[in-house]
Coordinates of N, CA and C in Angstrom, one line a residue:
M9 N 0.9 -1.2 0.0 CA 0.0 0.0 0.0 C 0.9 1.2 0.0
T10 N 0.7 2.1 -1.0 CA 1.6 3.3 -1.2 C 0.9 4.6 -1.0
D11 N -0.4 4.6 -0.9 CA -1.2 5.8 -0.7 C -0.9 6.4 0.6
Q12 N -0.3 7.6 0.6 CA 0.1 8.2 1.9 C -1.0 8.6 2.8
R13 N -2.2 8.9 2.2 CA -3.3 9.2 3.0 C -3.8 8.0 3.8
L14 N -3.8 6.8 3.1 CA -4.2 5.6 3.8 C -3.1 5.1 4.8
L15 N -1.9 5.3 4.4 CA -0.8 4.9 5.4 C -0.9 5.7 6.7
C16 N -1.2 7.0 6.5 CA -1.4 7.9 7.7 C -2.6 7.4 8.5
A17 N -3.7 7.1 7.8 CA -4.8 6.6 8.6 C -4.5 5.3 9.3
A18 N -3.8 4.4 8.6 CA -3.4 3.1 9.2 C -2.5 3.3 10.5
S19 N -1.7 4.4 10.5 CA -0.8 4.6 11.6 C -1.6 5.1 12.8
M20 N -2.9 5.5 12.6 CA -3.7 5.9 13.8 C -4.6 4.8 14.3
V21 N -4.7 3.7 13.6 CA -5.5 2.6 14.1 C -4.8 1.9 15.3
R22 N -5.5 1.7 16.4 CA -4.9 1.1 17.5 C -4.7 -0.4 17.4
A23 N -3.5 -0.9 17.8 CA -3.2 -2.3 17.7 C -4.2 -3.1 18.5
G24 N -4.6 -4.3 18.0 CA -5.4 -5.2 18.8 C -6.9 -5.0 18.6
G25 N -7.3 -3.9 17.9 CA -8.7 -3.7 17.8 C -9.3 -4.4 16.6
V26 N -10.6 -4.3 16.4 CA -11.4 -4.8 15.3 C -11.7 -3.6 14.4
L27 N -11.3 -3.7 13.1 CA -11.4 -2.6 12.2 C -12.7 -2.7 11.4
A28 N -13.3 -1.5 11.2 CA -14.4 -1.3 10.2 C -13.9 -0.2 9.2
D29 N -13.7 -0.6 8.0 CA -13.3 0.3 6.9 C -14.5 0.7 6.1
I30 N -15.0 1.9 6.3 CA -16.3 2.3 5.6 C -15.9 3.0 4.3
G31 N -16.4 2.6 3.2 CA -16.0 3.1 1.9 C -14.7 2.5 1.5
T32 N -14.6 1.2 1.7 CA -13.3 0.5 1.6 C -12.7 0.4 0.2
D33 N -13.6 0.5 -0.9 CA -13.1 0.5 -2.3 C -12.4 -0.9 -2.5
H34 N -11.1 -0.9 -2.6 CA -10.4 -2.2 -2.9 C -9.9 -2.9 -1.7
A35 N -10.3 -2.5 -0.5 CA -9.9 -3.1 0.7 C -8.4 -3.2 1.0
H36 N -7.7 -2.2 0.4 CA -6.2 -2.2 0.6 C -5.9 -1.9 2.1
L37 N -6.6 -1.0 2.8 CA -6.4 -0.7 4.2 C -6.5 -1.9 5.1
P38 N -7.7 -2.6 5.1 CA -7.8 -3.7 6.0 C -6.8 -4.8 5.7
V39 N -6.5 -5.1 4.5 CA -5.5 -6.1 4.1 C -4.2 -5.7 4.7
W40 N -3.8 -4.4 4.6 CA -2.5 -4.0 5.1 C -2.4 -4.1 6.6
L41 N -3.5 -3.7 7.3 CA -3.5 -3.7 8.7 C -3.4 -5.2 9.3
I42 N -4.0 -6.1 8.6 CA -4.0 -7.5 9.1 C -2.6 -8.1 8.7
Q43 N -2.1 -7.8 7.5 CA -0.8 -8.4 7.1 C 0.3 -7.9 8.0
N44 N 0.1 -6.7 8.6 CA 1.1 -6.1 9.5 C 0.9 -6.3 11.0
G45 N -0.1 -7.2 11.2 CA -0.3 -7.6 12.6 C -1.0 -6.6 13.5
I46 N -1.5 -5.5 12.9 CA -2.1 -4.5 13.8 C -3.5 -4.8 14.2
C47 N -4.3 -5.4 13.2 CA -5.6 -5.9 13.5 C -5.7 -7.4 13.2
Q48 N -6.5 -8.1 13.9 CA -6.7 -9.6 13.7 C -8.0 -9.8 12.9
K49 N -8.9 -8.8 12.9 CA -10.2 -9.0 12.2 C -10.6 -7.7 11.7
A50 N -11.3 -7.7 10.5 CA -11.8 -6.5 9.9 C -13.1 -6.7 9.2
I51 N -13.8 -5.6 9.1 CA -15.0 -5.5 8.2 C -14.7 -4.5 7.2
A52 N -14.8 -4.8 5.9 CA -14.6 -3.9 4.8 C -16.0 -3.7 4.2
A53 N -16.4 -2.4 4.1 CA -17.8 -2.1 3.7 C -17.8 -1.0 2.6
D54 N -18.7 -1.2 1.7 CA -18.9 -0.1 0.7 C -20.3 -0.1 0.3
I55 N -20.8 1.1 -0.2 CA -22.2 1.2 -0.5 C -22.5 0.6 -1.9
G56 N -21.4 0.4 -2.7 CA -21.6 -0.1 -4.1 C -21.2 -1.5 -4.2
E57 N -22.0 -2.3 -5.0 CA -21.6 -3.7 -5.2 C -20.3 -3.9 -6.0
G58 N -20.1 -2.9 -6.9 CA -18.8 -2.9 -7.7 C -17.6 -2.8 -6.8
P59 N -17.5 -1.8 -6.0 CA -16.3 -1.7 -5.1 C -16.2 -2.9 -4.1
A60 N -17.4 -3.4 -3.7 CA -17.4 -4.5 -2.8 C -16.8 -5.8 -3.5
A61 N -17.1 -5.9 -4.8 CA -16.6 -7.1 -5.5 C -15.1 -6.9 -5.6
S62 N -14.6 -5.7 -5.9 CA -13.1 -5.5 -5.9 C -12.5 -5.8 -4.6
A63 N -13.2 -5.4 -3.5 CA -12.7 -5.7 -2.2 C -12.6 -7.2 -1.9
R64 N -13.6 -7.9 -2.3 CA -13.5 -9.4 -2.2 C -12.4 -10.0 -2.9
R65 N -12.1 -9.5 -4.1 CA -11.0 -10.0 -4.9 C -9.7 -9.8 -4.2
T66 N -9.5 -8.5 -3.7 CA -8.3 -8.2 -3.0 C -8.1 -9.1 -1.7
V67 N -9.2 -9.3 -1.0 CA -9.1 -10.1 0.2 C -8.8 -11.6 -0.1
Q68 N -9.4 -12.1 -1.2 CA -9.2 -13.5 -1.6 C -7.8 -13.6 -2.0
E69 N -7.3 -12.7 -2.9 CA -5.9 -12.8 -3.4 C -4.9 -12.8 -2.3
A70 N -5.2 -12.0 -1.2 CA -4.3 -12.0 0.0 C -4.4 -13.2 0.9
G71 N -5.4 -14.0 0.6 CA -5.6 -15.2 1.5 C -6.2 -14.8 2.9
L72 N -7.0 -13.8 2.9 CA -7.5 -13.3 4.2 C -9.0 -13.3 4.4
S73 N -9.6 -14.2 3.6 CA -11.1 -14.3 3.7 C -11.6 -14.7 5.1
A74 N -10.8 -15.4 5.8 CA -11.2 -15.8 7.2 C -11.1 -14.6 8.2
C75 N -10.3 -13.6 7.8 CA -10.1 -12.4 8.7 C -10.9 -11.2 8.3
I76 N -11.2 -11.0 7.1 CA -11.9 -9.8 6.6 C -13.2 -10.2 6.0
E77 N -14.3 -9.6 6.5 CA -15.6 -9.8 5.9 C -16.0 -8.6 5.1
V78 N -16.4 -8.8 3.9 CA -16.8 -7.7 3.0 C -18.3 -7.5 3.1
R79 N -18.8 -6.3 3.3 CA -20.3 -6.1 3.4 C -20.6 -4.9 2.4
V80 N -21.9 -5.0 2.0 CA -22.4 -3.9 1.2 C -23.5 -3.2 1.9
G81 N -23.4 -1.8 2.0 CA -24.4 -1.1 2.7 C -24.0 0.4 2.8
D82 N -24.9 1.2 3.3 CA -24.7 2.6 3.4 C -24.1 3.0 4.8
G83 N -22.9 3.6 4.7 CA -22.3 4.1 5.9 C -22.1 3.1 7.0
L84 N -22.5 3.5 8.2 CA -22.3 2.6 9.4 C -23.5 1.7 9.6
S85 N -24.5 1.7 8.7 CA -25.6 0.8 8.8 C -25.2 -0.6 8.7
V86 N -24.0 -0.9 8.2 CA -23.5 -2.3 8.0 C -23.0 -2.8 9.3
L87 N -22.9 -2.0 10.3 CA -22.3 -2.5 11.6 C -23.3 -2.5 12.7
S88 N -23.1 -3.5 13.6 CA -23.8 -3.4 14.9 C -22.8 -2.6 15.9
P89 N -23.4 -1.9 16.9 CA -22.6 -1.1 17.7 C -21.4 -1.7 18.4
E90 N -21.5 -3.0 18.6 CA -20.4 -3.7 19.4 C -19.4 -4.3 18.5
E91 N -19.5 -4.2 17.2 CA -18.6 -5.0 16.3 C -17.2 -4.5 16.1
A92 N -17.0 -3.1 16.1 CA -15.7 -2.6 15.8 C -15.3 -1.6 16.8
T93 N -14.0 -1.6 17.1 CA -13.4 -0.6 18.0 C -12.6 0.5 17.2
E94 N -12.3 0.2 15.9 CA -11.5 1.2 15.1 C -12.4 1.4 13.8
I95 N -12.9 2.6 13.6 CA -13.7 2.9 12.4 C -13.0 3.9 11.5
V96 N -12.6 3.5 10.3 CA -12.0 4.3 9.4 C -13.0 4.8 8.3
I97 N -13.0 6.1 8.1 CA -13.8 6.6 7.0 C -12.9 7.6 6.2
A98 N -12.5 7.1 5.0 CA -11.5 7.9 4.3 C -11.9 8.1 2.9
G99 N -11.5 9.2 2.3 CA -11.7 9.4 0.9 C -13.0 10.0 0.5
M100 N -13.7 10.6 1.5 CA -15.0 11.2 1.2 C -15.0 12.6 1.6
G101 N -16.0 13.4 1.1 CA -16.2 14.8 1.6 C -16.5 14.8 3.0
G102 N -16.0 15.9 3.7 CA -16.2 16.1 5.1 C -17.7 16.1 5.5
E103 N -18.6 16.7 4.7 CA -20.0 16.7 5.0 C -20.6 15.3 4.9
T104 N -20.1 14.5 3.9 CA -20.6 13.2 3.8 C -20.2 12.4 5.0
I105 N -19.0 12.5 5.5 CA -18.5 11.8 6.7 C -19.4 12.2 7.9
A106 N -19.6 13.5 8.0 CA -20.5 14.0 9.1 C -21.9 13.4 9.1
Q107 N -22.4 13.2 7.9 CA -23.7 12.6 7.7 C -23.7 11.2 8.1
I108 N -22.7 10.5 7.8 CA -22.5 9.1 8.1 C -22.5 8.9 9.6
L109 N -21.7 9.8 10.3 CA -21.6 9.7 11.8 C -22.9 10.1 12.4
A110 N -23.6 11.1 11.9 CA -24.8 11.5 12.5 C -25.9 10.5 12.4
A111 N -25.8 9.6 11.4 CA -26.8 8.5 11.3 C -26.5 7.3 12.2
A112 N -25.5 7.4 13.0 CA -25.2 6.3 13.9 C -25.1 6.9 15.3
P113 N -26.2 7.2 16.0 CA -26.1 7.8 17.3 C -25.5 6.9 18.4
W114 N -25.4 5.6 18.1 CA -24.7 4.7 19.0 C -23.2 5.0 19.2
L115 N -22.7 5.8 18.3 CA -21.3 6.2 18.5 C -21.1 7.0 19.8
K116 N -22.2 7.5 20.4 CA -22.1 8.2 21.7 C -22.5 7.4 22.9
D117 N -22.4 6.0 22.7 CA -22.9 5.2 23.8 C -21.8 4.9 24.9
G118 N -20.6 5.6 24.8 CA -19.6 5.4 25.8 C -18.6 4.3 25.6
V119 N -18.9 3.5 24.6 CA -17.9 2.4 24.3 C -16.6 3.0 23.7
D120 N -15.5 2.4 24.1 CA -14.2 2.9 23.6 C -14.0 2.6 22.1
R121 N -14.2 3.6 21.3 CA -14.0 3.5 19.9 C -13.2 4.6 19.4
R122 N -12.4 4.4 18.3 CA -11.6 5.4 17.7 C -12.1 5.6 16.3
L123 N -12.4 6.8 15.9 CA -12.8 7.2 14.5 C -11.5 7.8 13.9
V124 N -11.1 7.2 12.7 CA -10.0 7.7 11.9 C -10.7 8.2 10.6
L125 N -10.6 9.6 10.5 CA -11.3 10.2 9.4 C -10.4 11.0 8.5
Q126 N -10.6 10.8 7.2 CA -9.8 11.5 6.2 C -10.7 12.2 5.1
P127 N -11.1 13.4 5.4 CA -12.0 14.1 4.5 C -11.2 14.6 3.3
M128 N -11.8 14.5 2.1 CA -11.2 15.1 0.9 C -11.5 16.6 0.7
T129 N -12.6 17.0 1.2 CA -13.0 18.4 1.2 C -13.8 18.7 2.5
K130 N -14.1 19.9 2.7 CA -15.0 20.4 3.8 C -14.4 19.9 5.2
T131 N -13.1 20.0 5.4 CA -12.5 19.5 6.6 C -12.9 20.4 7.8
V132 N -13.0 21.7 7.6 CA -13.5 22.6 8.7 C -14.9 22.2 9.1
E133 N -15.8 21.9 8.1 CA -17.1 21.6 8.5 C -17.2 20.3 9.2
L134 N -16.3 19.3 8.9 CA -16.3 18.1 9.7 C -15.9 18.3 11.1
R135 N -14.8 19.1 11.3 CA -14.4 19.4 12.6 C -15.5 20.1 13.4
E136 N -16.2 21.0 12.8 CA -17.3 21.7 13.4 C -18.3 20.7 13.9
W137 N -18.6 19.8 13.1 CA -19.6 18.8 13.5 C -19.1 17.9 14.7
L138 N -17.9 17.5 14.6 CA -17.3 16.7 15.7 C -17.4 17.5 17.0
Y139 N -17.0 18.7 17.0 CA -16.9 19.5 18.2 C -18.3 19.8 18.7
Q140 N -19.3 20.1 17.8 CA -20.6 20.4 18.2 C -21.4 19.1 18.8
N141 N -20.8 18.0 18.5 CA -21.5 16.7 18.9 C -20.7 16.0 20.0
G142 N -19.8 16.6 20.7 CA -19.2 16.1 21.8 C -18.0 15.2 21.6
F143 N -17.5 15.2 20.3 CA -16.3 14.4 20.0 C -15.0 15.3 20.2
S144 N -13.9 14.6 20.5 CA -12.6 15.3 20.7 C -11.7 14.8 19.6
I145 N -10.9 15.7 19.1 CA -9.9 15.2 18.1 C -8.6 15.0 18.9
E146 N -8.2 13.7 18.9 CA -7.0 13.3 19.7 C -5.7 13.5 19.0
E147 N -5.7 13.4 17.7 CA -4.5 13.4 16.9 C -4.9 13.8 15.5
E148 N -4.0 14.6 14.8 CA -4.3 15.0 13.4 C -2.9 15.2 12.7
H149 N -2.9 14.8 11.5 CA -1.7 15.0 10.7 C -2.0 15.5 9.3
L150 N -1.1 16.1 8.7 CA -1.2 16.7 7.3 C -0.5 15.9 6.3
I151 N -1.2 15.6 5.2 CA -0.6 14.9 4.1 C -0.6 15.7 2.9
R152 N 0.5 15.8 2.2 CA 0.6 16.5 0.9 C 0.6 15.5 -0.3
D153 N -0.4 15.7 -1.2 CA -0.4 14.8 -2.4 C -0.4 15.8 -3.6
G154 N 0.8 15.9 -4.2 CA 0.9 16.9 -5.3 C 0.7 18.3 -4.7
R155 N -0.3 19.0 -5.3 CA -0.6 20.4 -4.9 C -1.7 20.4 -3.8
H156 N -2.2 19.2 -3.4 CA -3.3 19.1 -2.5 C -2.8 18.8 -1.1
L157 N -3.5 19.4 -0.1 CA -3.2 19.1 1.3 C -4.4 18.4 1.9
Y158 N -4.2 17.3 2.6 CA -5.3 16.5 3.2 C -5.0 16.3 4.7
C159 N -6.0 16.4 5.5 CA -5.9 16.2 7.0 C -6.4 14.8 7.3
V160 N -5.7 14.1 8.2 CA -6.2 12.8 8.7 C -6.2 12.9 10.2
M161 N -7.4 12.6 10.7 CA -7.6 12.9 12.2 C -8.2 11.7 12.9
A162 N -7.8 11.5 14.1 CA -8.4 10.5 15.0 C -9.3 11.2 16.1
A163 N -10.5 10.7 16.2 CA -11.4 11.3 17.1 C -12.2 10.3 17.9
S164 N -12.7 10.7 19.1 CA -13.5 9.8 19.9 C -14.5 10.6 20.6
F165 N -15.6 9.9 21.0 CA -16.7 10.6 21.7 C -16.2 10.8 23.2
A166 N -16.3 12.1 23.6 CA -15.9 12.4 25.0 C -16.9 13.2 25.8
A167 N -18.1 13.4 25.2 CA -19.2 14.2 25.8 C -18.6 15.6 26.1
A168 N -17.7 16.0 25.3 CA -17.0 17.3 25.6 C -17.7 18.5 25.1
P169 N -17.7 19.6 25.8 CA -18.3 20.8 25.3 C -17.5 21.4 24.1
P170 N -18.2 22.1 23.2 CA -17.4 22.7 22.0 C -16.3 23.6 22.5
P171 N -15.2 23.7 21.8 CA -14.2 24.6 22.2 C -14.7 26.0 22.1
A172 N -14.1 26.9 23.0 CA -14.6 28.2 23.1 C -14.1 29.1 21.9
S173 N -13.0 28.7 21.4 CA -12.3 29.4 20.3 C -13.0 29.1 19.0
V174 N -13.4 30.2 18.2 CA -13.9 30.0 16.9 C -12.8 29.5 15.9
L175 N -11.6 29.6 16.3 CA -10.5 29.1 15.5 C -10.3 27.6 15.5
A176 N -10.9 26.9 16.5 CA -10.7 25.5 16.7 C -11.0 24.7 15.4
P177 N -12.1 24.9 14.7 CA -12.4 24.1 13.5 C -11.4 24.3 12.4
Y178 N -10.7 25.4 12.4 CA -9.7 25.6 11.4 C -8.3 25.0 11.7
V179 N -8.2 24.6 13.0 CA -6.9 24.1 13.5 C -7.0 22.6 13.8
G180 N -8.0 22.2 14.5 CA -8.2 20.8 14.8 C -7.1 20.3 15.7
G181 N -6.5 19.2 15.4 CA -5.4 18.6 16.2 C -4.1 18.8 15.6
L182 N -3.9 19.7 14.6 CA -2.7 20.0 14.0 C -1.8 20.8 14.9
S183 N -0.5 20.5 14.9 CA 0.5 21.3 15.6 C 0.8 22.5 14.7
D184 N 1.3 23.6 15.3 CA 1.6 24.8 14.5 C 2.7 24.5 13.4
E185 N 3.7 23.7 13.8 CA 4.7 23.4 12.8 C 4.2 22.5 11.7
E186 N 3.5 21.4 12.0 CA 3.0 20.6 10.9 C 1.9 21.2 10.1
G187 N 1.1 22.0 10.8 CA -0.1 22.6 10.1 C 0.1 23.9 9.4
A188 N 1.4 24.4 9.4 CA 1.6 25.7 8.8 C 1.1 25.8 7.3
P189 N 1.4 24.9 6.5 CA 1.0 25.0 5.1 C -0.6 25.0 5.0
Y190 N -1.2 24.2 5.8 CA -2.7 24.1 5.8 C -3.2 25.4 6.3
F191 N -2.7 26.0 7.4 CA -3.1 27.3 8.0 C -3.0 28.4 6.9
A192 N -1.9 28.4 6.2 CA -1.7 29.4 5.1 C -2.8 29.3 4.1
H193 N -3.1 28.0 3.7 CA -4.1 27.8 2.7 C -5.5 28.3 3.1
Q194 N -5.8 27.9 4.4 CA -7.1 28.3 4.9 C -7.2 29.8 5.1
A195 N -6.1 30.5 5.5 CA -6.1 31.9 5.7 C -6.3 32.6 4.3
A196 N -5.7 32.1 3.3 CA -5.9 32.7 1.9 C -7.3 32.5 1.5
H197 N -7.9 31.4 1.7 CA -9.3 31.1 1.4 C -10.2 32.1 2.1
L198 N -10.0 32.3 3.4 CA -10.8 33.2 4.2 C -10.7 34.6 3.6
R199 N -9.5 35.0 3.3 CA -9.3 36.4 2.8 C -10.0 36.6 1.4
R200 N -10.0 35.5 0.6 CA -10.8 35.6 -0.7 C -12.3 35.8 -0.4
R201 N -12.8 35.0 0.5 CA -14.2 35.1 0.9 C -14.5 36.5 1.4
A202 N -13.6 37.0 2.3 CA -13.8 38.3 2.9 C -13.8 39.4 1.8
A203 N -12.9 39.3 0.8 CA -12.9 40.3 -0.3 C -14.2 40.3 -1.0
G204 N -14.8 39.1 -1.3 CA -16.0 39.1 -1.9 C -17.2 39.7 -1.1
L205 N -17.1 39.5 0.2 CA -18.1 40.1 1.0 C -18.0 41.6 1.1
R206 N -16.8 42.1 1.2 CA -16.6 43.5 1.2 C -17.1 44.2 -0.1
A207 N -16.8 43.5 -1.2 CA -17.2 44.0 -2.5 C -18.8 44.1 -2.6
G208 N -19.4 43.2 -1.8 CA -20.9 43.2 -1.8 C -21.4 44.1 -0.6
G209 N -20.6 44.8 0.1 CA -21.0 45.7 1.1 C -21.3 45.0 2.5
Q210 N -20.9 43.8 2.6 CA -21.1 43.0 3.9 C -19.8 43.2 4.7
T211 N -19.6 44.3 5.2 CA -18.3 44.6 5.9 C -18.1 43.9 7.2
E212 N -19.2 43.8 7.9 CA -19.1 43.1 9.3 C -18.7 41.6 9.1
Q213 N -19.4 41.0 8.2 CA -19.0 39.6 7.9 C -17.6 39.4 7.4
A214 N -17.2 40.4 6.5 CA -15.8 40.4 6.0 C -14.8 40.5 7.1
A215 N -15.1 41.5 8.0 CA -14.1 41.7 9.1 C -14.0 40.5 10.0
S216 N -15.1 39.7 10.2 CA -15.0 38.5 11.0 C -14.1 37.5 10.3
L217 N -14.2 37.3 9.0 CA -13.4 36.3 8.3 C -11.9 36.8 8.3
E218 N -11.7 38.1 8.1 CA -10.3 38.6 8.1 C -9.7 38.4 9.5
A219 N -10.4 38.5 10.5 CA -9.9 38.3 11.9 C -9.5 36.8 12.0
L220 N -10.3 35.9 11.5 CA -9.9 34.5 11.5 C -8.6 34.2 10.7
A221 N -8.6 34.8 9.5 CA -7.4 34.7 8.7 C -6.1 35.2 9.4
A222 N -6.2 36.3 10.1 CA -5.1 36.9 10.8 C -4.7 35.9 11.9
A223 N -5.6 35.4 12.6 CA -5.3 34.4 13.7 C -4.6 33.2 13.2
L224 N -5.0 32.7 12.0 CA -4.3 31.6 11.4 C -2.9 31.9 11.0
E225 N -2.8 33.1 10.4 CA -1.4 33.5 10.0 C -0.5 33.7 11.1
E226 N -1.0 34.0 12.3 CA -0.1 34.2 13.5 C 0.5 32.8 13.9
R227 N -0.2 31.7 13.5 CA 0.3 30.4 13.9 C 1.4 29.9 12.9
I228 N 1.6 30.6 11.8 CA 2.5 30.1 10.8 C 4.0 30.5 11.2

């Protein structure tokens, strides 16, 4: 497995747990985790029968059919609450990931589970959802793929109040050193939005975004 996003996600999966890989596509992640002794059992799930068929071929070719079960279904509906301790959702938009999590209220039942999430877009919106719903981000890393920057985060339900800082969804669990390129990208995006608002006469909203951009730039 050479995909840096998936390798980063794999590094956040706790050893000894049972994996559920939601949106598994070719099942490369569960196969890698079992081959490397990190997990002993996994569920690979996808909403489409085509990707699920590809996953079954990968699992069979690896000789891991006894360890990895492939399921077809929408999001976390393929799981019972007690089946997995490590849930990976990678390669989807942040809003889609949030919708998948929202449809599984049992994630808040107090069982020790880790969510490893890799949004392709709408990362700020995903963090906002996590914070507003009592989840904490325990770890986060930045992956560069060509010109694109992707965040990979590990979260768990902690019944935690939302952070007081409005900057939190823009920072998440990234350190200032690792997150600097991402903060710069987000600050530039906020300033472009602010310029559009100013051009439309919405000066108060523009000033709010400019303040967020300045706060991010201070962390670089």
